[in-house]
Amino acid sequence: MNELSREELLAQIADLNRQITEVTEEKADLEIMMETVTEHATYLENQIHQKNKQMQSYIQQVEKLTDAAAAVENNSFEAGNLKQVAARDDELGHLARVFTQMVQTIKTREQELATAKEQLEAVLNAVPGSISWIDSDGLYIGVNSYLAESCNLSQDAFIGKEVGFLKGRSDFANFMRQFLASTQEYASQIVETSVNDTVKYYLMAAQKYQQGNATVSVGIDVTERKRAEEALRIAEEKYRSIFENALEGIFQSSPDGHYISVNPAMARIYGYEFPEEMMAEVKDISTQIYVVPNGREEFQNLMEEYGEVKDWVSQVYRKDGSKIWVKENTRAVRDRYGKLLYYEGIVEDVTQRKQEQEALKRQLQELRIEIDQQKRAREVAEITQADYFQDLQAEVGNLDIDQFWEN
């Protein structure tokens, strides 16, 4: 080894001192950095611990919100359960407040809906008619109490049953099946049912809803109306038979002077072949029917004063212009407000009777004259047979006529 000179040795020592100083400075820096890192690590650890606590609390509060959602489904939710979560000023707190408000709104709506449902059920059960709800497969969803009671069943007994499960209601079942199978949204029909061995009639009206997946049907008891209609039909048939086959003329005429209806006998009396012909040709009763110019006016005055005429005899024209005598009984028909609607009455041809009466009058007159003549003859006979007349006649016989005139 080469010996170093003093200068070189001092230079190396100086370099080593410099390196030692640098190492010492680096060590100090490292110690400072280690201290800083340690402090920062402790800070981070504290921060992480704090964040973990916050996260744990957040998770707990999220779990509370989740539990609240489950409680809503179970109908056991209480608004106070989310009070702590709702107090937060972050998104979770906002969500909790919105959720609580939403649940309160839902509960309010549910209460309103329950009240409305109760009211609706009360109304439907009070309706004096059958109401039922039926799905698209023809199964009962529900019925009102009227229908259940009329069948001596509970309302629940209908649920899930097919519309044809009741005996005596085949008309209704057929009506509903046809309606459910059709594309119609609404239909109505009168159906015949048997209730406790009693035949009844119901006016059924059916309406689809829920896009055609369900139907509500309403039935109103029209048995009395049906019987009244049948009685009216029978009465109308009887009236029509009487009207068509009556020997007397039957008519209805308007106040302005034309016929509304006449029966065949009426047409025959006035010389027309058919009722339609008479109604078509007679445009003005006052001039075409009455012989006396003011006959119609007199008739209307009587109707206005008395509301009817009885046994009123007048001379009228037939279609060919000949004259006949008729007797009529007529009344004025008015509405409930007193407005005159039309006249209706019965007309009888009394021409022959009138002629017989006139002939009888002539016979009576002739008989009266003959009686008067016979009476006078008897009176003359009585006079000529009297003693006074005999004496007078004897004196006249002895009288000299020439001498009488001369004196």
CSV table of C-alpha atoms in Angstrom, one decimal:
chain,number,residue,atom,x,y,z
A,1,MET,CA,0.0,0.0,0.0
A,2,ASN,CA,1.3,3.3,-0.9
A,3,GLU,CA,1.6,5.6,2.1
A,4,LEU,CA,-0.6,8.6,1.9
A,5,SER,CA,0.7,11.9,2.2
A,6,ARG,CA,-0.5,14.0,5.0
A,7,GLU,CA,-2.5,16.2,2.7
A,8,GLU,CA,-4.2,13.2,1.2
A,9,LEU,CA,-4.9,11.7,4.6
A,10,LEU,CA,-6.4,15.0,5.7
A,11,ALA,CA,-8.5,15.1,2.6
A,12,GLN,CA,-9.8,11.6,3.2
A,13,ILE,CA,-10.6,12.4,6.8
A,14,ALA,CA,-12.3,15.5,5.7
A,15,ASP,CA,-14.3,13.5,3.1
A,16,LEU,CA,-15.2,10.9,5.8
A,17,ASN,CA,-16.3,13.6,8.1
A,18,ARG,CA,-18.4,15.0,5.4
A,19,GLN,CA,-20.0,11.6,4.7
A,20,ILE,CA,-20.6,11.1,8.4
A,21,THR,CA,-22.3,14.5,8.6
A,22,GLU,CA,-24.4,13.6,5.6
A,23,VAL,CA,-25.3,10.2,7.1
A,24,THR,CA,-26.0,11.9,10.4
A,25,GLU,CA,-28.2,14.4,8.7
A,26,GLU,CA,-30.0,11.7,6.7
A,27,LYS,CA,-30.5,9.8,10.0
A,28,ALA,CA,-32.0,12.8,11.5
A,29,ASP,CA,-34.2,13.3,8.5
A,30,LEU,CA,-35.2,9.6,8.6
A,31,GLU,CA,-36.0,9.9,12.3
A,32,ILE,CA,-38.1,13.0,11.6
A,33,MET,CA,-39.8,11.2,8.7
A,34,MET,CA,-40.3,8.1,10.9
A,35,GLU,CA,-41.8,10.3,13.6
A,36,THR,CA,-44.0,12.0,11.0
A,37,VAL,CA,-45.0,8.7,9.4
A,38,THR,CA,-45.8,7.3,12.9
A,39,GLU,CA,-47.8,10.3,13.8
A,40,HIS,CA,-49.6,10.2,10.4
A,41,ALA,CA,-50.2,6.5,10.8
A,42,THR,CA,-51.7,7.1,14.2
A,43,TYR,CA,-53.9,9.9,12.7
A,44,LEU,CA,-55.0,7.6,9.9
A,45,GLU,CA,-55.7,4.9,12.3
A,46,ASN,CA,-57.8,7.2,14.4
A,47,GLN,CA,-59.5,8.4,11.3
A,48,ILE,CA,-60.2,4.9,10.1
A,49,HIS,CA,-61.5,4.0,13.5
A,50,GLN,CA,-63.7,7.0,13.5
A,51,LYS,CA,-64.9,6.2,10.0
A,52,ASN,CA,-65.6,2.7,11.0
A,53,LYS,CA,-67.7,3.9,13.9
A,54,GLN,CA,-69.6,6.2,11.6
A,55,MET,CA,-70.0,3.5,9.0
A,56,GLN,CA,-71.2,1.1,11.7
A,57,SER,CA,-73.7,3.7,12.9
A,58,TYR,CA,-74.7,4.4,9.2
A,59,ILE,CA,-75.2,0.7,8.6
A,60,GLN,CA,-77.3,0.4,11.8
A,61,GLN,CA,-79.5,3.3,10.7
A,62,VAL,CA,-79.7,1.8,7.2
A,63,GLU,CA,-80.8,-1.4,8.9
A,64,LYS,CA,-83.4,0.5,10.8
A,65,LEU,CA,-84.7,1.9,7.5
A,66,THR,CA,-84.8,-1.6,6.1
A,67,ASP,CA,-86.6,-2.9,9.1
A,68,ALA,CA,-89.0,0.0,8.8
A,69,ALA,CA,-89.8,-1.0,5.2
A,70,ALA,CA,-90.4,-4.6,6.5
A,71,ALA,CA,-92.6,-3.2,9.3
A,72,VAL,CA,-94.7,-1.3,6.7
A,73,GLU,CA,-95.4,-4.6,4.9
A,74,ASN,CA,-96.3,-6.2,8.3
A,75,ASN,CA,-98.5,-3.2,9.2
A,76,SER,CA,-96.4,-2.7,12.4
A,77,PHE,CA,-94.5,0.5,11.4
A,78,GLU,CA,-94.2,3.3,13.9
A,79,ALA,CA,-93.1,6.8,12.8
A,80,GLY,CA,-90.8,7.0,16.0
A,81,ASN,CA,-88.7,4.1,14.8
A,82,LEU,CA,-87.0,6.4,12.3
A,83,LYS,CA,-86.8,9.5,14.4
A,84,GLN,CA,-83.0,9.2,14.9
A,85,VAL,CA,-82.3,8.4,11.3
A,86,ALA,CA,-84.6,11.3,10.1
A,87,ALA,CA,-82.6,13.7,12.3
A,88,ARG,CA,-79.5,13.2,10.0
A,89,ASP,CA,-78.8,16.0,7.6
A,90,ASP,CA,-77.4,13.8,4.9
A,91,GLU,CA,-79.1,11.8,2.1
A,92,LEU,CA,-80.0,8.9,4.5
A,93,GLY,CA,-81.8,11.4,6.8
A,94,HIS,CA,-83.6,12.9,3.8
A,95,LEU,CA,-84.5,9.4,2.7
A,96,ALA,CA,-85.8,8.6,6.2
A,97,ARG,CA,-87.9,11.7,6.3
A,98,VAL,CA,-89.3,11.1,2.8
A,99,PHE,CA,-90.0,7.4,3.8
A,100,THR,CA,-91.8,8.5,7.0
A,101,GLN,CA,-93.9,11.0,5.1
A,102,MET,CA,-94.7,8.4,2.5
A,103,VAL,CA,-95.8,5.9,5.0
A,104,GLN,CA,-98.0,8.4,6.8
A,105,THR,CA,-99.5,9.4,3.4
A,106,ILE,CA,-100.1,5.7,2.7
A,107,LYS,CA,-101.7,5.1,6.1
A,108,THR,CA,-103.9,8.2,5.6
A,109,ARG,CA,-104.9,6.9,2.1
A,110,GLU,CA,-105.5,3.4,3.5
A,111,GLN,CA,-107.7,4.8,6.2
A,112,GLU,CA,-109.6,6.9,3.6
A,113,LEU,CA,-109.9,3.8,1.4
A,114,ALA,CA,-111.1,1.7,4.3
A,115,THR,CA,-113.7,4.3,5.1
A,116,ALA,CA,-114.8,4.6,1.5
A,117,LYS,CA,-114.9,0.8,1.2
A,118,GLU,CA,-117.0,0.6,4.3
A,119,GLN,CA,-119.4,3.2,3.0
A,120,LEU,CA,-119.5,1.5,-0.4
A,121,GLU,CA,-120.3,-1.9,1.2
A,122,ALA,CA,-123.0,-0.3,3.3
A,123,VAL,CA,-124.5,1.2,0.1
A,124,LEU,CA,-124.2,-2.0,-1.9
A,125,ASN,CA,-125.7,-4.0,1.0
A,126,ALA,CA,-128.6,-1.5,1.2
A,127,VAL,CA,-129.4,-1.7,-2.5
A,128,PRO,CA,-132.7,-3.6,-3.0
A,129,GLY,CA,-131.2,-5.8,-5.7
A,130,SER,CA,-128.5,-8.4,-6.3
A,131,ILE,CA,-124.9,-7.3,-7.0
A,132,SER,CA,-122.1,-9.7,-7.8
A,133,TRP,CA,-118.5,-9.5,-8.9
A,134,ILE,CA,-117.3,-12.2,-11.3
A,135,ASP,CA,-113.9,-12.8,-12.8
A,136,SER,CA,-113.2,-13.6,-16.4
A,137,ASP,CA,-113.4,-17.4,-15.7
A,138,GLY,CA,-116.9,-17.0,-14.5
A,139,LEU,CA,-116.1,-17.4,-10.8
A,140,TYR,CA,-117.7,-15.3,-8.1
A,141,ILE,CA,-115.4,-12.7,-6.5
A,142,GLY,CA,-118.0,-11.5,-4.1
A,143,VAL,CA,-121.7,-10.6,-3.7
A,144,ASN,CA,-123.8,-8.2,-1.7
A,145,SER,CA,-125.9,-9.2,1.3
A,146,TYR,CA,-129.2,-8.9,-0.7
A,147,LEU,CA,-128.1,-11.7,-3.1
A,148,ALA,CA,-126.7,-13.8,-0.4
A,149,GLU,CA,-129.9,-13.5,1.8
A,150,SER,CA,-132.2,-14.2,-1.2
A,151,CYS,CA,-130.3,-17.5,-1.7
A,152,ASN,CA,-130.2,-18.3,2.0
A,153,LEU,CA,-126.4,-18.4,1.8
A,154,SER,CA,-123.5,-16.4,3.3
A,155,GLN,CA,-121.6,-13.9,1.2
A,156,ASP,CA,-118.4,-16.0,1.6
A,157,ALA,CA,-120.2,-19.0,0.3
A,158,PHE,CA,-120.2,-17.5,-3.2
A,159,ILE,CA,-116.5,-16.8,-3.4
A,160,GLY,CA,-114.7,-19.0,-5.9
A,161,LYS,CA,-117.9,-20.7,-7.1
A,162,GLU,CA,-118.9,-20.9,-10.8
A,163,VAL,CA,-121.9,-18.7,-11.8
A,164,GLY,CA,-124.0,-21.7,-12.6
A,165,PHE,CA,-123.7,-23.4,-9.2
A,166,LEU,CA,-127.1,-22.2,-8.0
A,167,LYS,CA,-130.2,-24.1,-9.0
A,168,GLY,CA,-133.0,-22.2,-10.7
A,169,ARG,CA,-130.6,-19.5,-12.1
A,170,SER,CA,-129.7,-21.1,-15.5
A,171,ASP,CA,-130.9,-18.0,-17.4
A,172,PHE,CA,-128.5,-15.8,-15.4
A,173,ALA,CA,-125.6,-18.2,-15.8
A,174,ASN,CA,-126.1,-18.4,-19.6
A,175,PHE,CA,-126.3,-14.6,-19.8
A,176,MET,CA,-123.1,-14.2,-17.9
A,177,ARG,CA,-121.2,-16.9,-19.8
A,178,GLN,CA,-122.2,-15.4,-23.1
A,179,PHE,CA,-121.3,-11.9,-21.9
A,180,LEU,CA,-117.9,-13.0,-20.5
A,181,ALA,CA,-117.1,-14.8,-23.8
A,182,SER,CA,-118.0,-11.7,-25.9
A,183,THR,CA,-116.1,-8.5,-26.6
A,184,GLN,CA,-118.9,-6.4,-25.3
A,185,GLU,CA,-118.2,-4.0,-22.4
A,186,TYR,CA,-121.8,-3.8,-21.3
A,187,ALA,CA,-124.9,-5.9,-21.6
A,188,SER,CA,-128.4,-6.1,-20.1
A,189,GLN,CA,-131.2,-8.7,-20.2
A,190,ILE,CA,-134.3,-9.8,-18.3
A,191,VAL,CA,-133.7,-13.2,-16.8
A,192,GLU,CA,-136.0,-15.7,-15.2
A,193,THR,CA,-135.0,-17.2,-11.8
A,194,SER,CA,-136.6,-19.5,-9.3
A,195,VAL,CA,-136.3,-18.5,-5.7
A,196,ASN,CA,-137.9,-20.8,-3.1
A,197,ASP,CA,-140.0,-22.4,-5.8
A,198,THR,CA,-141.3,-18.9,-6.8
A,199,VAL,CA,-140.6,-17.6,-10.3
A,200,LYS,CA,-139.1,-14.1,-10.4
A,201,TYR,CA,-137.7,-11.9,-13.1
A,202,TYR,CA,-134.6,-9.7,-12.8
A,203,LEU,CA,-133.3,-7.0,-15.1
A,204,MET,CA,-129.6,-7.8,-15.2
A,205,ALA,CA,-127.0,-5.3,-16.2
A,206,ALA,CA,-123.3,-6.3,-16.5
A,207,GLN,CA,-120.2,-4.1,-16.9
A,208,LYS,CA,-116.7,-5.3,-17.4
A,209,TYR,CA,-113.7,-3.6,-15.6
A,210,GLN,CA,-110.0,-4.2,-15.1
A,211,GLN,CA,-109.4,-4.4,-18.8
A,212,GLY,CA,-112.1,-7.1,-19.0
A,213,ASN,CA,-110.7,-9.3,-16.3
A,214,ALA,CA,-113.7,-8.8,-14.0
A,215,THR,CA,-117.4,-8.0,-14.3
A,216,VAL,CA,-119.9,-6.4,-12.0
A,217,SER,CA,-123.5,-7.4,-12.4
A,218,VAL,CA,-126.5,-5.7,-10.9
A,219,GLY,CA,-130.0,-7.3,-10.8
A,220,ILE,CA,-133.2,-5.4,-10.1
A,221,ASP,CA,-136.4,-7.4,-9.3
A,222,VAL,CA,-138.9,-6.5,-12.0
A,223,THR,CA,-141.3,-9.4,-11.3
A,224,GLU,CA,-144.2,-7.0,-10.5
A,225,ARG,CA,-143.4,-4.9,-13.6
A,226,LYS,CA,-143.2,-8.1,-15.7
A,227,ARG,CA,-146.6,-9.2,-14.3
A,228,ALA,CA,-148.0,-5.8,-14.9
A,229,GLU,CA,-146.7,-5.8,-18.5
A,230,GLU,CA,-148.2,-9.2,-19.0
A,231,ALA,CA,-151.5,-8.0,-17.6
A,232,LEU,CA,-151.3,-4.9,-19.8
A,233,ARG,CA,-150.5,-7.1,-22.8
A,234,ILE,CA,-153.5,-9.3,-22.1
A,235,ALA,CA,-155.6,-6.2,-21.5
A,236,GLU,CA,-154.4,-4.6,-24.7
A,237,GLU,CA,-155.2,-7.8,-26.6
A,238,LYS,CA,-158.7,-7.8,-25.1
A,239,TYR,CA,-159.1,-4.1,-25.9
A,240,ARG,CA,-157.8,-4.7,-29.4
A,241,SER,CA,-160.2,-7.5,-29.9
A,242,ILE,CA,-163.1,-5.4,-28.6
A,243,PHE,CA,-161.9,-2.5,-30.7
A,244,GLU,CA,-161.6,-4.5,-33.8
A,245,ASN,CA,-164.8,-6.6,-33.4
A,246,ALA,CA,-167.2,-4.1,-31.7
A,247,LEU,CA,-170.5,-3.4,-33.5
A,248,GLU,CA,-170.3,0.2,-32.4
A,249,GLY,CA,-167.9,2.7,-33.9
A,250,ILE,CA,-165.0,3.5,-31.6
A,251,PHE,CA,-162.8,6.5,-32.4
A,252,GLN,CA,-160.2,9.0,-31.1
A,253,SER,CA,-160.1,12.4,-32.6
A,254,SER,CA,-157.8,15.4,-32.2
A,255,PRO,CA,-159.1,18.9,-31.1
A,256,ASP,CA,-158.1,20.3,-34.5
A,257,GLY,CA,-160.5,18.0,-36.3
A,258,HIS,CA,-158.9,14.8,-37.6
A,259,TYR,CA,-159.1,11.2,-36.6
A,260,ILE,CA,-156.3,9.6,-34.6
A,261,SER,CA,-157.8,6.1,-34.6
A,262,VAL,CA,-161.0,4.5,-35.8
A,263,ASN,CA,-162.2,0.9,-35.6
A,264,PRO,CA,-163.6,-1.1,-38.5
A,265,ALA,CA,-167.2,-0.6,-37.3
A,266,MET,CA,-166.6,3.2,-37.3
A,267,ALA,CA,-165.3,3.1,-40.9
A,268,ARG,CA,-168.3,1.0,-42.0
A,269,ILE,CA,-170.8,3.4,-40.4
A,270,TYR,CA,-169.4,6.3,-42.4
A,271,GLY,CA,-169.1,4.2,-45.6
A,272,TYR,CA,-165.4,3.6,-45.7
A,273,GLU,CA,-163.9,0.2,-46.5
A,274,PHE,CA,-161.0,0.4,-44.0
A,275,PRO,CA,-160.2,2.5,-41.0
A,276,GLU,CA,-157.0,3.7,-42.6
A,277,GLU,CA,-159.0,5.0,-45.6
A,278,MET,CA,-161.3,7.0,-43.3
A,279,MET,CA,-158.4,8.5,-41.3
A,280,ALA,CA,-156.5,9.4,-44.5
A,281,GLU,CA,-159.5,11.0,-46.3
A,282,VAL,CA,-161.2,12.9,-43.4
A,283,LYS,CA,-159.0,16.0,-42.9
A,284,ASP,CA,-161.6,18.2,-41.3
A,285,ILE,CA,-164.4,16.6,-39.2
A,286,SER,CA,-166.4,19.9,-38.9
A,287,THR,CA,-167.0,20.1,-42.7
A,288,GLN,CA,-166.7,16.5,-43.9
A,289,ILE,CA,-168.7,14.8,-41.1
A,290,TYR,CA,-171.3,17.2,-39.6
A,291,VAL,CA,-174.3,18.2,-41.7
A,292,VAL,CA,-175.2,21.2,-39.5
A,293,PRO,CA,-172.4,23.8,-40.1
A,294,ASN,CA,-171.8,24.5,-36.4
A,295,GLY,CA,-172.2,20.9,-35.3
A,296,ARG,CA,-168.6,20.4,-34.4
A,297,GLU,CA,-168.5,23.7,-32.6
A,298,GLU,CA,-171.5,22.8,-30.6
A,299,PHE,CA,-169.9,19.4,-29.8
A,300,GLN,CA,-166.7,21.1,-28.6
A,301,ASN,CA,-168.6,23.6,-26.5
A,302,LEU,CA,-170.3,20.8,-24.7
A,303,MET,CA,-167.0,19.0,-24.2
A,304,GLU,CA,-165.4,22.1,-22.8
A,305,GLU,CA,-168.3,22.7,-20.4
A,306,TYR,CA,-169.0,19.1,-19.2
A,307,GLY,CA,-166.0,17.1,-20.3
A,308,GLU,CA,-168.2,14.6,-22.0
A,309,VAL,CA,-171.4,14.2,-24.1
A,310,LYS,CA,-173.9,11.4,-23.6
A,311,ASP,CA,-176.5,10.2,-26.1
A,312,TRP,CA,-175.7,13.1,-28.4
A,313,VAL,CA,-177.6,12.7,-31.7
A,314,SER,CA,-176.5,14.5,-34.8
A,315,GLN,CA,-176.8,14.1,-38.6
A,316,VAL,CA,-173.6,13.3,-40.4
A,317,TYR,CA,-172.3,12.7,-43.9
A,318,ARG,CA,-171.1,9.3,-45.2
A,319,LYS,CA,-168.3,8.9,-47.7
A,320,ASP,CA,-170.8,9.0,-50.6
A,321,GLY,CA,-172.5,12.1,-49.4
A,322,SER,CA,-175.6,10.5,-48.1
A,323,LYS,CA,-176.8,11.5,-44.6
A,324,ILE,CA,-177.3,9.3,-41.6
A,325,TRP,CA,-178.1,9.9,-37.9
A,326,VAL,CA,-175.6,8.8,-35.2
A,327,LYS,CA,-175.6,8.8,-31.5
A,328,GLU,CA,-172.3,9.2,-29.6
A,329,ASN,CA,-171.0,9.0,-26.1
A,330,THR,CA,-167.6,10.8,-26.0
A,331,ARG,CA,-165.2,12.1,-23.3
A,332,ALA,CA,-162.3,14.5,-23.3
A,333,VAL,CA,-158.9,13.0,-22.4
A,334,ARG,CA,-156.5,15.4,-20.7
A,335,ASP,CA,-153.0,15.2,-19.3
A,336,ARG,CA,-152.2,15.7,-15.6
A,337,TYR,CA,-151.9,19.4,-16.2
A,338,GLY,CA,-155.4,19.6,-17.7
A,339,LYS,CA,-154.3,20.1,-21.3
A,340,LEU,CA,-156.7,18.6,-23.8
A,341,LEU,CA,-155.1,15.7,-25.6
A,342,TYR,CA,-157.9,14.2,-27.7
A,343,TYR,CA,-161.5,13.0,-27.7
A,344,GLU,CA,-162.5,9.4,-27.5
A,345,GLY,CA,-165.9,7.9,-27.8
A,346,ILE,CA,-168.4,5.4,-29.2
A,347,VAL,CA,-170.6,6.1,-32.2
A,348,GLU,CA,-173.8,4.2,-33.0
A,349,ASP,CA,-175.8,4.4,-36.3
A,350,VAL,CA,-179.3,5.3,-35.2
A,351,THR,CA,-180.7,6.2,-38.7
A,352,GLN,CA,-183.2,3.3,-38.7
A,353,ARG,CA,-184.2,4.1,-35.2
A,354,LYS,CA,-184.5,7.8,-36.1
A,355,GLN,CA,-186.6,6.8,-39.2
A,356,GLU,CA,-188.8,4.5,-37.1
A,357,GLN,CA,-189.3,7.3,-34.5
A,358,GLU,CA,-190.3,9.7,-37.3
A,359,ALA,CA,-192.6,7.1,-38.7
A,360,LEU,CA,-194.0,6.5,-35.3
A,361,LYS,CA,-194.6,10.2,-34.9
A,362,ARG,CA,-196.4,10.4,-38.2
A,363,GLN,CA,-198.5,7.4,-37.2
A,364,LEU,CA,-199.3,9.0,-33.9
A,365,GLN,CA,-200.2,12.2,-35.7
A,366,GLU,CA,-202.4,10.3,-38.1
A,367,LEU,CA,-203.9,8.4,-35.3
A,368,ARG,CA,-204.6,11.6,-33.4
A,369,ILE,CA,-206.3,13.0,-36.5
A,370,GLU,CA,-208.4,9.8,-36.9
A,371,ILE,CA,-209.2,9.9,-33.2
A,372,ASP,CA,-210.3,13.5,-33.5
A,373,GLN,CA,-212.5,12.6,-36.5
A,374,GLN,CA,-214.0,9.7,-34.7
A,375,LYS,CA,-214.6,11.9,-31.7
A,376,ARG,CA,-216.3,14.5,-33.8
A,377,ALA,CA,-218.4,11.8,-35.4
A,378,ARG,CA,-219.5,10.5,-32.0
A,379,GLU,CA,-220.3,14.0,-30.9
A,380,VAL,CA,-222.4,14.6,-34.1
A,381,ALA,CA,-224.2,11.3,-33.5
A,382,GLU,CA,-225.0,12.3,-29.9
A,383,ILE,CA,-226.3,15.7,-31.1
A,384,THR,CA,-228.5,14.2,-33.8
A,385,GLN,CA,-230.0,11.7,-31.4
A,386,ALA,CA,-230.8,14.2,-28.8
A,387,ASP,CA,-234.6,15.2,-28.3
A,388,TYR,CA,-233.8,18.8,-28.9
A,389,PHE,CA,-232.2,18.0,-32.2
A,390,GLN,CA,-235.2,15.8,-33.2
A,391,ASP,CA,-237.7,18.5,-32.4
A,392,LEU,CA,-235.6,21.1,-34.2
A,393,GLN,CA,-235.4,18.8,-37.2
A,394,ALA,CA,-239.2,18.3,-37.2
A,395,GLU,CA,-239.8,22.0,-37.1
A,396,VAL,CA,-237.4,22.5,-40.0
A,397,GLY,CA,-239.2,19.8,-41.9
A,398,ASN,CA,-242.6,21.6,-41.5
A,399,LEU,CA,-241.1,25.0,-42.4
A,400,ASP,CA,-242.0,26.6,-45.8
A,401,ILE,CA,-238.7,27.8,-47.0
A,402,ASP,CA,-240.1,30.1,-49.6
A,403,GLN,CA,-242.4,31.7,-47.1
A,404,PHE,CA,-239.4,31.9,-44.6
A,405,TRP,CA,-237.3,33.9,-47.0
A,406,GLU,CA,-240.2,36.1,-48.0
A,407,ASN,CA,-240.8,37.1,-44.4
